[in-house]
Coordinates of C-alpha atoms in Angstrom, one line a residue:
Chain A
M1038 CA -20.4 97.0 69.4
A1039 CA -17.1 97.7 67.7
V1040 CA -16.3 94.0 67.7
A1041 CA -19.7 93.2 66.2
G1042 CA -19.5 96.1 63.6
S1043 CA -16.2 95.0 62.2
A1044 CA -17.5 91.5 61.6
V1045 CA -20.5 92.3 59.5
G1046 CA -20.3 92.8 55.7
L1047 CA -22.0 92.4 52.4
G1048 CA -21.9 88.6 52.7
N1049 CA -24.4 88.6 55.5
F1050 CA -27.2 90.3 53.7
L1051 CA -26.5 89.4 50.0
R1052 CA -24.5 86.2 49.7
F1053 CA -26.0 84.1 52.6
P1054 CA -29.7 84.4 51.7
G1055 CA -29.0 83.6 48.0
L1056 CA -27.0 80.5 48.9
A1057 CA -29.4 79.3 51.5
A1058 CA -32.3 79.6 49.1
Q1059 CA -30.3 78.0 46.2
Y1060 CA -29.3 74.9 48.2
G1061 CA -32.6 74.2 49.9
G1062 CA -32.8 76.3 53.0
G1063 CA -33.0 74.0 56.0
A1064 CA -30.6 71.4 54.6
F1065 CA -28.1 74.2 53.8
M1066 CA -28.4 75.4 57.4
I1067 CA -27.2 72.0 58.6
A1068 CA -24.1 72.1 56.4
Y1069 CA -23.6 75.7 57.3
A1070 CA -23.9 75.1 61.1
I1071 CA -21.4 72.2 60.9
S1072 CA -19.0 74.3 58.8
F1073 CA -19.3 77.1 61.4
L1074 CA -18.3 74.6 64.2
I1075 CA -15.6 72.7 62.5
I1076 CA -13.9 75.4 60.3
G1077 CA -15.2 78.9 61.2
L1078 CA -14.6 78.9 65.0
P1079 CA -11.4 76.8 65.1
I1080 CA -9.6 78.6 62.3
G1081 CA -10.8 81.9 63.7
W1082 CA -9.3 81.1 67.1
A1083 CA -6.1 79.8 65.4
E1084 CA -5.7 83.1 63.5
W1085 CA -6.3 85.2 66.6
A1086 CA -3.7 83.2 68.6
M1087 CA -1.1 83.1 65.8
G1088 CA -1.5 86.8 65.0
R1089 CA -1.1 87.8 68.7
Y1090 CA 2.0 85.6 69.0
A1091 CA 3.6 87.2 65.9
G1092 CA 2.6 90.7 67.2
G1093 CA 4.4 89.9 70.5
K1094 CA 7.6 89.5 68.4
G1095 CA 6.9 92.7 66.6
F1096 CA 5.5 91.4 63.3
N1097 CA 2.1 92.6 62.1
S1098 CA 1.9 91.3 58.5
A1099 CA 1.0 87.8 57.4
P1100 CA 4.4 87.1 55.9
G1101 CA 6.1 88.4 59.1
A1102 CA 3.8 86.2 61.2
F1103 CA 4.4 83.0 59.2
A1104 CA 8.1 83.7 59.3
A1105 CA 8.1 84.3 63.0
I1106 CA 6.0 81.1 63.7
L1107 CA 7.7 78.7 61.3
N1108 CA 11.3 80.2 61.3
K1109 CA 11.8 79.1 57.7
R1110 CA 12.9 81.1 54.6
W1111 CA 10.0 79.9 52.6
A1112 CA 7.4 80.8 55.3
K1113 CA 7.2 84.4 54.3
Y1114 CA 6.2 83.4 50.7
I1115 CA 3.2 81.4 52.2
G1116 CA 2.3 84.5 54.2
I1117 CA 2.1 86.5 50.9
I1118 CA -1.2 84.8 50.3
G1119 CA -2.5 86.6 53.4
V1120 CA -1.7 89.9 51.7
I1121 CA -2.8 89.0 48.2
V1122 CA -6.3 87.9 49.3
P1123 CA -7.5 91.0 51.1
V1124 CA -5.8 93.4 48.7
M1125 CA -7.2 91.8 45.6
I1126 CA -10.6 91.3 47.1
Y1127 CA -10.6 95.0 48.0
M1128 CA -10.2 95.7 44.3
Y1129 CA -13.6 94.4 43.5
Y1130 CA -15.3 94.7 46.9
V1131 CA -15.1 98.4 46.7
F1132 CA -16.8 98.3 43.3
I1133 CA -19.8 96.4 44.8
E1134 CA -19.7 98.9 47.8
S1135 CA -20.2 101.7 45.3
W1136 CA -23.3 100.0 43.8
C1137 CA -24.8 100.0 47.4
L1138 CA -24.1 103.7 47.8
G1139 CA -25.5 104.5 44.4
Y1140 CA -28.7 102.5 45.0
A1141 CA -29.2 104.0 48.4
L1142 CA -29.0 107.6 47.1
K1143 CA -31.0 106.8 44.0
F1144 CA -33.8 105.4 46.2
W1145 CA -33.7 108.3 48.7
T1146 CA -33.8 110.9 45.8
G1147 CA -36.8 109.1 44.3
S1148 CA -35.0 108.4 41.0
V1149 CA -35.8 104.6 41.0
D1150 CA -38.7 103.9 38.8
L1151 CA -39.0 100.1 38.4
K1152 CA -42.1 98.5 37.0
T1153 CA -40.8 95.2 35.6
T1154 CA -38.0 92.8 36.1
D1155 CA -36.5 94.0 32.9
D1156 CA -36.3 97.5 34.3
A1157 CA -34.5 96.2 37.4
V1158 CA -32.0 94.2 35.3
A1159 CA -31.4 97.2 33.1
M1160 CA -30.7 99.4 36.1
F1161 CA -28.2 97.0 37.5
K1162 CA -26.5 96.3 34.2
T1163 CA -26.1 100.1 33.7
M1164 CA -24.8 100.6 37.2
S1165 CA -22.3 97.8 37.0
G1166 CA -21.4 98.3 33.3
Q1167 CA -22.1 94.8 32.3
L1168 CA -23.1 95.6 28.7
V1169 CA -19.8 96.7 27.3
D1170 CA -16.3 96.9 28.8
G1171 CA -15.6 100.4 30.0
S1172 CA -19.2 101.5 30.2
A1173 CA -19.1 101.7 34.0
L1174 CA -16.5 104.4 33.6
S1175 CA -18.9 107.0 32.1
L1176 CA -19.7 109.8 34.5
S1177 CA -23.4 109.5 35.1
W1178 CA -25.9 109.3 38.0
N1179 CA -26.8 105.8 36.7
T1180 CA -23.3 104.3 36.5
A1181 CA -21.0 103.3 39.3
L1182 CA -18.1 105.7 38.6
P1183 CA -19.2 108.7 40.7
W1184 CA -20.1 106.5 43.6
L1185 CA -16.9 104.5 43.2
V1186 CA -14.8 107.7 43.4
V1187 CA -16.6 108.8 46.5
V1188 CA -16.2 105.3 48.1
F1189 CA -12.6 104.9 47.1
V1190 CA -11.5 108.3 48.3
F1191 CA -13.5 107.9 51.6
N1192 CA -11.8 104.6 52.3
F1193 CA -8.3 106.0 51.8
W1194 CA -9.1 109.2 53.6
L1195 CA -10.1 107.2 56.6
I1196 CA -7.1 104.9 56.4
Y1197 CA -4.6 107.7 55.6
R1198 CA -5.5 110.2 58.3
G1199 CA -6.2 107.5 61.0
I1200 CA -9.4 106.4 62.6
S1201 CA -9.8 108.7 65.5
G1202 CA -12.2 111.1 67.1
G1203 CA -15.4 111.6 65.2
I1204 CA -14.5 109.0 62.6
E1205 CA -14.0 106.4 65.3
K1206 CA -17.4 107.3 66.8
M1207 CA -19.0 107.0 63.4
C1208 CA -17.5 103.6 62.9
N1209 CA -18.6 102.5 66.4
L1210 CA -22.1 103.9 65.7
G1211 CA -22.2 102.0 62.4
M1212 CA -23.3 98.7 64.0
P1213 CA -26.2 100.0 66.1
I1214 CA -27.4 102.0 63.0
L1215 CA -27.1 98.9 60.9
I1216 CA -29.1 96.7 63.3
V1217 CA -31.8 99.4 63.7
L1218 CA -32.1 99.8 60.0
A1219 CA -32.2 96.0 59.5
L1220 CA -34.8 95.6 62.2
M1221 CA -37.0 98.3 60.6
V1222 CA -36.7 96.5 57.2
L1223 CA -37.3 93.1 58.8
T1224 CA -40.4 94.4 60.6
R1225 CA -41.7 95.8 57.4
V1226 CA -41.0 92.5 55.5
L1227 CA -42.6 90.2 58.1
T1228 CA -45.8 92.3 58.2
L1229 CA -46.2 92.2 54.4
G1230 CA -48.6 89.2 54.3
A1231 CA -49.7 88.7 50.7
P1232 CA -49.2 92.1 49.0
D1233 CA -51.1 91.1 45.9
P1234 CA -54.6 89.6 46.8
A1235 CA -54.8 88.1 43.3
K1236 CA -51.7 86.0 44.1
P1237 CA -52.3 84.5 47.6
H1238 CA -49.4 82.0 47.2
D1239 CA -47.0 84.9 47.0
N1240 CA -46.8 85.7 50.7
V1241 CA -44.2 86.1 53.5
V1242 CA -45.0 82.7 55.1
N1243 CA -44.2 80.9 51.8
G1244 CA -41.1 83.1 51.5
L1245 CA -40.0 81.9 54.9
G1246 CA -40.8 78.4 53.9
Y1247 CA -38.7 78.6 50.7
M1248 CA -35.8 79.8 52.8
W1249 CA -36.1 77.4 55.8
N1250 CA -38.0 74.2 54.8
P1251 CA -35.6 71.3 55.0
S1252 CA -37.4 69.4 52.2
K1253 CA -37.8 70.7 48.7
V1254 CA -40.9 70.0 46.6
Q1255 CA -40.7 70.5 42.9
I1256 CA -42.5 69.6 39.7
E1257 CA -40.2 67.8 37.2
R1258 CA -40.6 66.7 33.6
T1259 CA -40.4 62.9 33.4
Q1260 CA -38.7 63.0 30.0
P1261 CA -37.2 66.4 29.3
A1262 CA -36.3 67.2 25.7
P1263 CA -32.7 68.0 24.8
G1264 CA -31.9 71.5 26.2
E1265 CA -35.1 71.5 28.3
A1266 CA -34.8 72.1 32.0
K1267 CA -35.8 69.1 34.2
V1268 CA -37.2 71.1 37.0
V1269 CA -40.4 73.0 36.0
E1270 CA -41.2 74.7 39.3
E1271 CA -40.4 74.7 43.0
L1272 CA -43.3 74.7 45.4
V1273 CA -43.9 75.9 48.9
G1274 CA -47.2 75.8 50.9
A1275 CA -49.9 73.2 51.2
A1276 CA -52.3 75.0 48.8
A1277 CA -49.6 75.2 46.1
I1278 CA -48.7 71.6 46.5
T1279 CA -52.4 70.5 46.3
E1280 CA -52.8 72.5 43.1
A1281 CA -49.6 71.0 41.7
E1282 CA -50.9 67.4 42.4
Q1283 CA -53.9 68.2 40.3
R1284 CA -51.7 69.6 37.5
V1285 CA -49.4 66.6 37.6
A1286 CA -52.4 64.2 37.5
A1287 CA -53.8 66.1 34.4
S1288 CA -50.4 66.0 32.6
G1289 CA -50.8 62.4 31.6
G1290 CA -47.4 61.4 33.0
A1291 CA -45.4 64.2 31.4
L1292 CA -44.9 65.8 34.9
K1293 CA -44.1 64.3 38.3
L1294 CA -44.1 65.7 41.8
V1295 CA -40.8 65.2 43.6
T1296 CA -39.8 65.7 47.2
I1297 CA -36.1 66.0 47.9
T1298 CA -35.3 65.1 51.5
P1299 CA -32.7 66.9 53.6
W1300 CA -30.6 63.7 53.6
Q1301 CA -30.6 63.6 49.8
Q1302 CA -29.5 67.3 49.7
L1303 CA -26.7 66.7 52.2
Q1304 CA -25.2 64.2 49.8
N1305 CA -24.4 67.1 47.4
P1306 CA -20.8 68.1 47.9
L1307 CA -21.4 71.4 46.1
M1308 CA -23.7 72.4 49.0
W1309 CA -20.9 71.7 51.5
M1310 CA -18.5 73.7 49.4
A1311 CA -20.9 76.6 49.3
A1312 CA -21.5 76.5 53.0
A1313 CA -17.8 76.4 53.8
A1314 CA -17.0 79.2 51.4
Q1315 CA -19.8 81.3 53.0
I1316 CA -18.3 80.7 56.4
F1317 CA -14.9 81.8 55.1
F1318 CA -16.3 84.9 53.4
S1319 CA -18.6 86.1 56.2
L1320 CA -16.3 85.4 59.2
S1321 CA -13.2 86.7 57.3
V1322 CA -11.5 83.4 58.1
G1323 CA -8.6 82.7 55.7
F1324 CA -8.6 86.3 54.5
G1325 CA -5.3 87.3 56.2
V1326 CA -7.2 90.1 58.0
I1327 CA -7.7 88.5 61.5
I1328 CA -4.0 87.5 61.8
V1329 CA -3.0 91.2 61.2
Y1330 CA -5.5 92.8 63.6
A1331 CA -4.7 90.2 66.3
S1332 CA -1.0 91.1 66.0
Y1333 CA -1.8 94.5 67.6
L1334 CA -3.3 92.9 70.8
R1335 CA -1.5 92.4 74.1
K1336 CA -0.8 89.2 75.9
T1337 CA -3.5 90.1 78.4
D1338 CA -6.2 90.6 75.8
D1339 CA -8.8 87.9 75.4
V1340 CA -8.6 86.4 71.9
V1341 CA -11.0 83.5 72.7
L1342 CA -13.9 85.6 73.6
S1343 CA -13.0 88.2 71.0
G1344 CA -13.1 85.5 68.3
L1345 CA -16.4 84.1 69.6
T1346 CA -18.1 87.5 70.0
A1347 CA -17.1 88.6 66.5
S1348 CA -18.3 85.3 65.0
S1349 CA -21.5 85.2 66.9
A1350 CA -22.3 88.9 66.0
N1351 CA -21.7 87.9 62.4
E1352 CA -23.9 84.8 62.6
F1353 CA -26.7 86.9 64.3
C1354 CA -26.7 89.4 61.5
E1355 CA -26.5 86.7 58.8
V1356 CA -29.0 84.2 60.1
A1357 CA -31.4 86.3 62.1
L1358 CA -31.5 89.4 59.9
G1359 CA -30.2 88.5 56.4
G1360 CA -32.0 85.1 56.5
L1361 CA -35.3 86.7 57.3
I1362 CA -35.3 89.7 55.0
T1363 CA -34.2 89.1 51.5
V1364 CA -35.8 85.9 50.3
P1365 CA -39.2 86.3 52.1
A1366 CA -39.6 89.8 50.7
A1367 CA -38.7 88.7 47.2
V1368 CA -41.2 85.8 47.3
A1369 CA -44.0 87.9 48.7
F1370 CA -43.7 90.5 46.0
L1371 CA -42.4 88.6 43.0
G1372 CA -43.2 85.0 43.6
L1373 CA -41.0 81.9 43.9
A1374 CA -40.2 81.8 40.2
S1375 CA -38.4 85.2 40.5
V1376 CA -36.2 84.0 43.4
A1377 CA -35.3 80.5 42.1
G1378 CA -31.9 80.4 40.4
Q1379 CA -31.0 83.9 41.4
G1380 CA -27.4 84.4 42.4
T1381 CA -26.0 86.9 44.9
F1382 CA -26.1 89.9 42.7
G1383 CA -29.4 88.9 41.1
L1384 CA -31.2 88.8 44.5
G1385 CA -29.5 91.9 45.9
F1386 CA -29.4 94.3 43.0
T1387 CA -32.3 93.3 40.7
V1388 CA -35.0 91.4 42.7
L1389 CA -34.8 93.5 45.9
P1390 CA -34.9 96.9 44.2
L1391 CA -38.0 95.8 42.5
V1392 CA -39.4 94.6 45.8
F1393 CA -38.8 98.0 47.4
A1394 CA -40.2 99.8 44.3
K1395 CA -43.5 97.9 44.8
M1396 CA -43.5 98.3 48.6
P1397 CA -45.4 101.2 50.4
L1398 CA -42.7 103.6 51.7
G1399 CA -40.3 101.6 49.4
T1400 CA -38.3 104.7 48.6
F1401 CA -37.3 105.1 52.3
F1402 CA -36.9 101.4 53.0
G1403 CA -35.0 100.7 49.8
G1404 CA -32.6 103.6 50.6
A1405 CA -32.3 102.4 54.2
F1406 CA -31.5 98.8 53.1
F1407 CA -28.8 99.8 50.6
F1408 CA -27.3 102.4 52.9
M1409 CA -27.2 99.6 55.6
L1410 CA -25.3 97.5 53.1
F1411 CA -23.0 100.4 52.4
I1412 CA -22.2 100.9 56.1
A1413 CA -21.5 97.2 56.6
A1414 CA -19.2 97.2 53.6
V1415 CA -17.2 100.3 54.6
T1416 CA -15.8 98.7 57.8
S1417 CA -15.0 95.5 55.9
S1418 CA -13.2 97.2 53.0
I1419 CA -11.1 99.4 55.4
S1420 CA -10.1 96.2 57.2
M1421 CA -9.0 94.7 53.9
L1422 CA -6.4 97.5 53.4
Q1423 CA -4.6 97.0 56.7
P1424 CA -2.9 93.7 55.8
G1425 CA -1.4 95.4 52.7
I1426 CA -0.4 98.5 54.7
A1427 CA 1.3 96.4 57.5
F1428 CA 3.0 94.3 54.8
L1429 CA 4.5 97.3 53.0
E1430 CA 5.6 98.9 56.3
E1431 CA 7.5 95.7 57.3
A1432 CA 8.8 94.6 53.9
M1433 CA 10.0 98.1 52.8
N1434 CA 10.7 99.4 56.3
V1435 CA 8.7 102.5 55.7
G1436 CA 6.2 104.6 57.7
R1437 CA 2.4 104.3 57.4
K1438 CA 1.9 107.2 55.1
V1439 CA 4.4 105.9 52.5
S1440 CA 2.8 102.5 52.8
V1441 CA -0.7 103.9 52.3
T1442 CA 0.4 105.9 49.3
I1443 CA 2.0 102.9 47.6
L1444 CA -1.0 100.7 48.4
G1445 CA -3.3 103.5 47.2
M1446 CA -1.5 103.5 43.8
L1447 CA -1.6 99.7 43.5
T1448 CA -5.3 99.4 44.4
T1449 CA -6.2 102.4 42.1
L1450 CA -4.7 100.4 39.2
G1451 CA -6.5 97.2 40.4
V1452 CA -9.9 98.8 40.9
G1453 CA -9.5 100.6 37.5
F1454 CA -8.8 97.2 35.9
V1455 CA -11.9 95.7 37.5
V1456 CA -14.1 98.7 36.6
F1457 CA -12.9 98.6 33.0
F1458 CA -13.5 94.9 32.3
T1459 CA -17.1 94.9 33.4
K1460 CA -18.7 93.0 30.4
D1461 CA -20.5 90.1 32.2
L1462 CA -18.5 91.2 35.3
K1463 CA -15.7 89.0 34.0
A1464 CA -12.8 90.5 35.9
L1465 CA -14.8 90.6 39.1
D1466 CA -16.0 87.1 38.7
T1467 CA -12.6 85.7 37.8
L1468 CA -10.8 87.4 40.8
D1469 CA -13.6 86.2 43.1
F1470 CA -13.1 82.6 42.0
W1471 CA -9.3 82.4 41.9
V1472 CA -8.6 84.7 44.9
G1473 CA -11.9 84.9 46.8
T1474 CA -12.5 81.1 46.8
F1475 CA -9.3 79.3 45.7
L1476 CA -6.6 81.2 47.6
I1477 CA -8.8 81.5 50.7
F1478 CA -9.2 77.7 50.9
I1479 CA -5.4 77.3 50.6
L1480 CA -4.6 79.9 53.2
A1481 CA -7.2 78.6 55.7
T1482 CA -5.9 75.1 55.3
I1483 CA -2.3 76.2 55.8
Q1484 CA -3.2 78.2 58.9
I1485 CA -5.0 75.3 60.7
I1486 CA -2.2 72.9 59.8
V1487 CA 0.4 75.3 61.2
F1488 CA -1.6 75.7 64.4
G1489 CA -2.5 72.1 64.9
W1490 CA 0.7 70.4 63.6
H1491 CA 3.6 72.8 63.8
W1492 CA 2.6 74.4 67.1
G1493 CA 0.6 71.4 68.3
I1494 CA -2.7 71.6 70.1
E1495 CA -1.3 71.9 73.6
R1496 CA 0.9 74.9 72.7
G1497 CA -1.7 76.4 70.4
L1498 CA -4.5 76.3 73.0
K1499 CA -2.1 77.5 75.7
E1500 CA -1.2 80.5 73.4
A1501 CA -4.9 81.2 72.8
H1502 CA -5.9 80.9 76.5
Q1503 CA -3.6 83.7 77.7
G1504 CA -5.8 86.4 79.1
A1505 CA -9.0 84.6 78.1
A1506 CA -12.1 84.7 80.3
I1507 CA -13.3 81.4 78.8
R1508 CA -11.5 78.3 77.7
I1509 CA -11.9 76.6 74.3
P1510 CA -13.6 73.3 74.9
R1511 CA -11.2 70.3 74.8
F1512 CA -13.0 68.6 71.9
F1513 CA -12.0 71.5 69.7
G1514 CA -8.4 70.2 70.0
C1515 CA -9.4 67.1 68.0
I1516 CA -11.3 69.3 65.5
M1517 CA -8.4 71.6 65.0
K1518 CA -5.9 68.8 64.6
W1519 CA -7.8 66.3 62.5
I1520 CA -11.3 67.1 61.5
C1521 CA -10.8 70.6 60.2
P1522 CA -7.8 69.9 58.0
V1523 CA -9.3 66.8 56.6
F1524 CA -12.6 68.5 55.9
L1525 CA -10.9 71.4 54.2
L1526 CA -8.7 69.2 52.1
V1527 CA -11.7 67.1 51.0
I1528 CA -13.6 70.2 50.1
F1529 CA -10.7 71.7 48.3
A1530 CA -10.2 68.5 46.3
M1531 CA -13.9 68.6 45.4
T1532 CA -13.7 72.3 44.4
V1533 CA -10.7 71.6 42.1
L1534 CA -12.3 68.5 40.6
T1535 CA -15.7 70.2 39.9
S1536 CA -14.8 73.8 39.2
V1537 CA -11.4 73.4 37.5
F1538 CA -11.6 70.0 35.9
G1539 CA -15.3 69.8 35.3
F1540 CA -16.0 66.6 37.2
D1541 CA -19.7 65.9 37.3
L1542 CA -20.5 64.7 40.8
S1543 CA -23.9 63.2 39.8
T1544 CA -22.6 61.1 36.9
R1545 CA -19.0 60.6 38.4
T1546 CA -17.5 61.4 35.0
F1547 CA -15.0 64.1 33.9
G1548 CA -16.6 66.6 31.5
N1549 CA -15.4 69.8 30.1
P1550 CA -13.4 72.1 32.4
S1551 CA -15.3 74.9 34.1
S1552 CA -15.7 78.3 32.5
Y1553 CA -13.0 79.6 34.8
V1554 CA -10.5 77.3 33.1
V1555 CA -11.9 77.6 29.6
D1556 CA -11.6 81.4 29.9
L1557 CA -7.9 81.0 30.4
I1558 CA -6.9 78.3 28.0
G1559 CA -9.9 77.9 25.7
G1560 CA -12.0 74.8 25.3
V1561 CA -15.6 73.7 25.0
K1562 CA -18.5 75.5 26.6
D1563 CA -22.2 74.4 26.0
D1564 CA -21.0 71.9 23.4
K1565 CA -19.3 74.7 21.4
A1566 CA -15.6 75.4 21.0
V1567 CA -14.8 78.7 22.5
G1568 CA -11.6 80.8 22.7
T1569 CA -9.9 82.4 25.6
N1570 CA -11.2 85.5 27.4
L1571 CA -8.8 88.4 27.6
A1572 CA -10.4 89.9 30.7
A1573 CA -10.1 86.6 32.6
Q1574 CA -6.5 86.1 31.4
L1575 CA -5.5 89.6 32.4
S1576 CA -7.2 89.1 35.8
V1577 CA -5.1 86.1 36.5
A1578 CA -2.0 87.9 35.2
L1579 CA -2.8 90.7 37.6
V1580 CA -2.8 88.3 40.5
I1581 CA 0.5 86.8 39.4
I1582 CA 2.1 90.3 38.9
V1583 CA 0.9 91.4 42.4
A1584 CA 2.1 88.2 43.9
G1585 CA 5.5 88.6 42.2
F1586 CA 5.8 92.2 43.4
F1587 CA 5.0 91.1 47.0
A1588 CA 7.4 88.2 46.7
L1589 CA 10.2 90.5 45.5
L1590 CA 9.7 92.9 48.4
S1591 CA 9.6 89.9 50.9
S1592 CA 12.8 88.4 49.6
R1593 CA 14.7 91.6 50.3
S1594 CA 13.2 92.4 53.6
K1595 CA 15.6 92.5 56.6
N1596 CA 12.6 92.4 59.0
F1597 CA 11.4 89.1 57.6
Q1598 CA 15.0 87.7 57.8
R1599 CA 14.9 88.5 61.5
A1600 CA 11.6 86.7 61.8
E1601 CA 13.1 83.6 60.1
Q1602 CA 15.9 83.6 62.5
G1603 CA 13.6 83.6 65.5
L1604 CA 14.5 87.1 66.5
N1605 CA 12.1 89.9 67.5
K1606 CA 11.7 92.7 65.0
H1607 CA 13.0 95.3 67.4
D1608 CA 15.9 93.3 69.0
Chain B
M1375 CA -43.7 77.1 55.7
N1376 CA -44.2 73.7 57.2
T1377 CA -43.5 72.6 60.8
S1378 CA -40.0 71.3 60.1
G1379 CA -39.1 74.6 58.4
L1380 CA -40.5 76.5 61.4
I1381 CA -38.3 74.3 63.7
V1382 CA -35.2 74.9 61.6
M1383 CA -35.8 78.6 61.5
V1384 CA -36.5 78.9 65.2
L1385 CA -33.5 76.8 66.1
S1386 CA -31.2 78.7 63.7
V1387 CA -32.3 82.2 64.6
G1388 CA -32.6 81.2 68.3
T1389 CA -29.1 79.7 68.5
A1390 CA -27.5 82.6 66.7
A1391 CA -29.3 85.2 68.9
S1392 CA -28.6 83.2 72.1
L1393 CA -24.9 82.8 71.3
F1394 CA -24.5 86.5 70.5
S1395 CA -26.5 87.5 73.7
W1396 CA -24.3 85.2 75.8
C1397 CA -21.2 86.7 74.4
I1398 CA -22.4 90.2 75.2
Y1399 CA -23.5 89.1 78.7
K1400 CA -20.1 87.5 79.3
V1401 CA -18.2 90.5 78.1
L1402 CA -20.2 92.9 80.2
T1403 CA -20.3 90.8 83.4
T1404 CA -16.6 89.7 83.5
P1405 CA -14.5 92.3 85.3
R1406 CA -12.3 94.4 82.9
E1407 CA -13.4 92.2 80.0
T1408 CA -14.6 95.2 77.9
E1409 CA -10.9 96.4 77.8
K1410 CA -9.7 92.9 76.8
V1411 CA -12.1 92.0 74.0
H1412 CA -11.3 93.4 70.5
G1413 CA -12.6 93.0 67.0
V1414 CA -11.0 94.4 63.9
D1415 CA -10.2 97.7 65.6
L1416 CA -9.8 100.1 62.7
H1417 CA -7.5 102.3 64.7
T1418 CA -4.2 100.5 64.6
P1419 CA -1.1 101.5 66.6
D1420 CA 0.9 102.3 63.4
M1421 CA -1.5 105.2 62.8
D1422 CA -0.1 107.0 65.8
V1423 CA 3.6 106.5 64.9
D1424 CA 3.9 108.8 61.9
S1425 CA 0.6 110.7 61.8

């Protein structure tokens, strides 16, 4: 249960359903399953094996591990990415965690009174401070600050005093509580039927169809006017499609009914990118977390079954629970139109609260759902701190409490930065793209190349199989050496082309750079010249400053020098 | 939901649940495996050194 508990986080219940619905449900699941097989499992096993090997030589941080494996001076600087990613993600993850706690307590105290979508949007914008920079820092029941203080102190209290006794039991109980709460919410959702008899199309079966049908059916305008959306409406269910056919026939050719097959959807590289990114995010692959925790294992421990169990627990929560709760409930209560086009936060923090507000016993179920998210997030956020702690211990040769104190000061500044620049969640969004997507791709690619090419498959699998009850199937050798690196490099190239340089995959032409680049250097957005965005620039500057600080510490570390020379830390 | 959607859902949920169940079965039925399987164990050895 502890293995399973540590694997589950916010990505399972918030990010996955939103992406699956956005990219066409069934077709997305094909890309997602392939990504799980060719990047999630292989890189996970590689991280477990490399981490344990480094731990055997006495190194627990990512820079120490890379230096011990590659025996090169520059290796520790690559390993720094494995410290930057979890520490910087922690800086905004804990902010989202505080929203979950705030929503749970607001539901349970009966202070959520939502009647319209506007109410739900206003509640979320107030909680997250999206209206004006600094507004999340006001001390109010409705803003994130009080919850953030509780969450932040709770995280560091756990990590400072050690996870032992009652706390360990609480963490171990977290997973069963989470599954029980999720099953209660799931049972409630699946028995909703059509909550509003006046809207029979808005029912759970259609919600499940929207989430899982491989083909998408939609009404499109045949000749959309400039600035007008091409897609009018997405459809699910035989009755809705029959009605739509009549509407299209009566439109005099202005509208048409279009069916998008799974094959057509699978030709969209953006969907593959989204599926791969989701695998990274939910399995914590490429985060720099697994390599650190694996370093504490013994040679006799089983990293193959550990990796598979953690991954499968994560997939179970993501697909079997997350995939059946969020979207069906939102469709049943609010209709397809409310779900289409919603991102991660839109579904989780505006649509779902409205769903719970309209549901019988919604106060209880809403509180339970958000408390479940909070429990899932706590174990994840604590695990994001350990890579930073282990790094500071090794780089500065200090004890845990000194390391925790330094990391506490660093993350307080970082979290304060994210919580101040909340207008349009600019700091959070910028860090999530450059660190939570870009750097993760880079680290994961480096890790699998080191495993498959520096170690070689024979040695890598031999390392992984020590103490293992099961063996990694032979065909994974080919996946780890060839398919996985090529797949990652292609996806990374696509991400850079589309998100950074604005390449339009449908027209095969270069357009304006994405908003992430325009925010940094200025440019054109929506056919208008726009300037730079200070919050985005400062966010990237923060990443560079933290990276520089870590690089400086690494360059002076005697422990890392020993790793480069192939020596054990304690020789 | 149409038939193909039902098939995708049953296959996806079934595969995820089966894999997780098999892992639990394997861990519980292999001698001493519960001591050898680990996740992200939040209690790390460095906590005991200077606490």
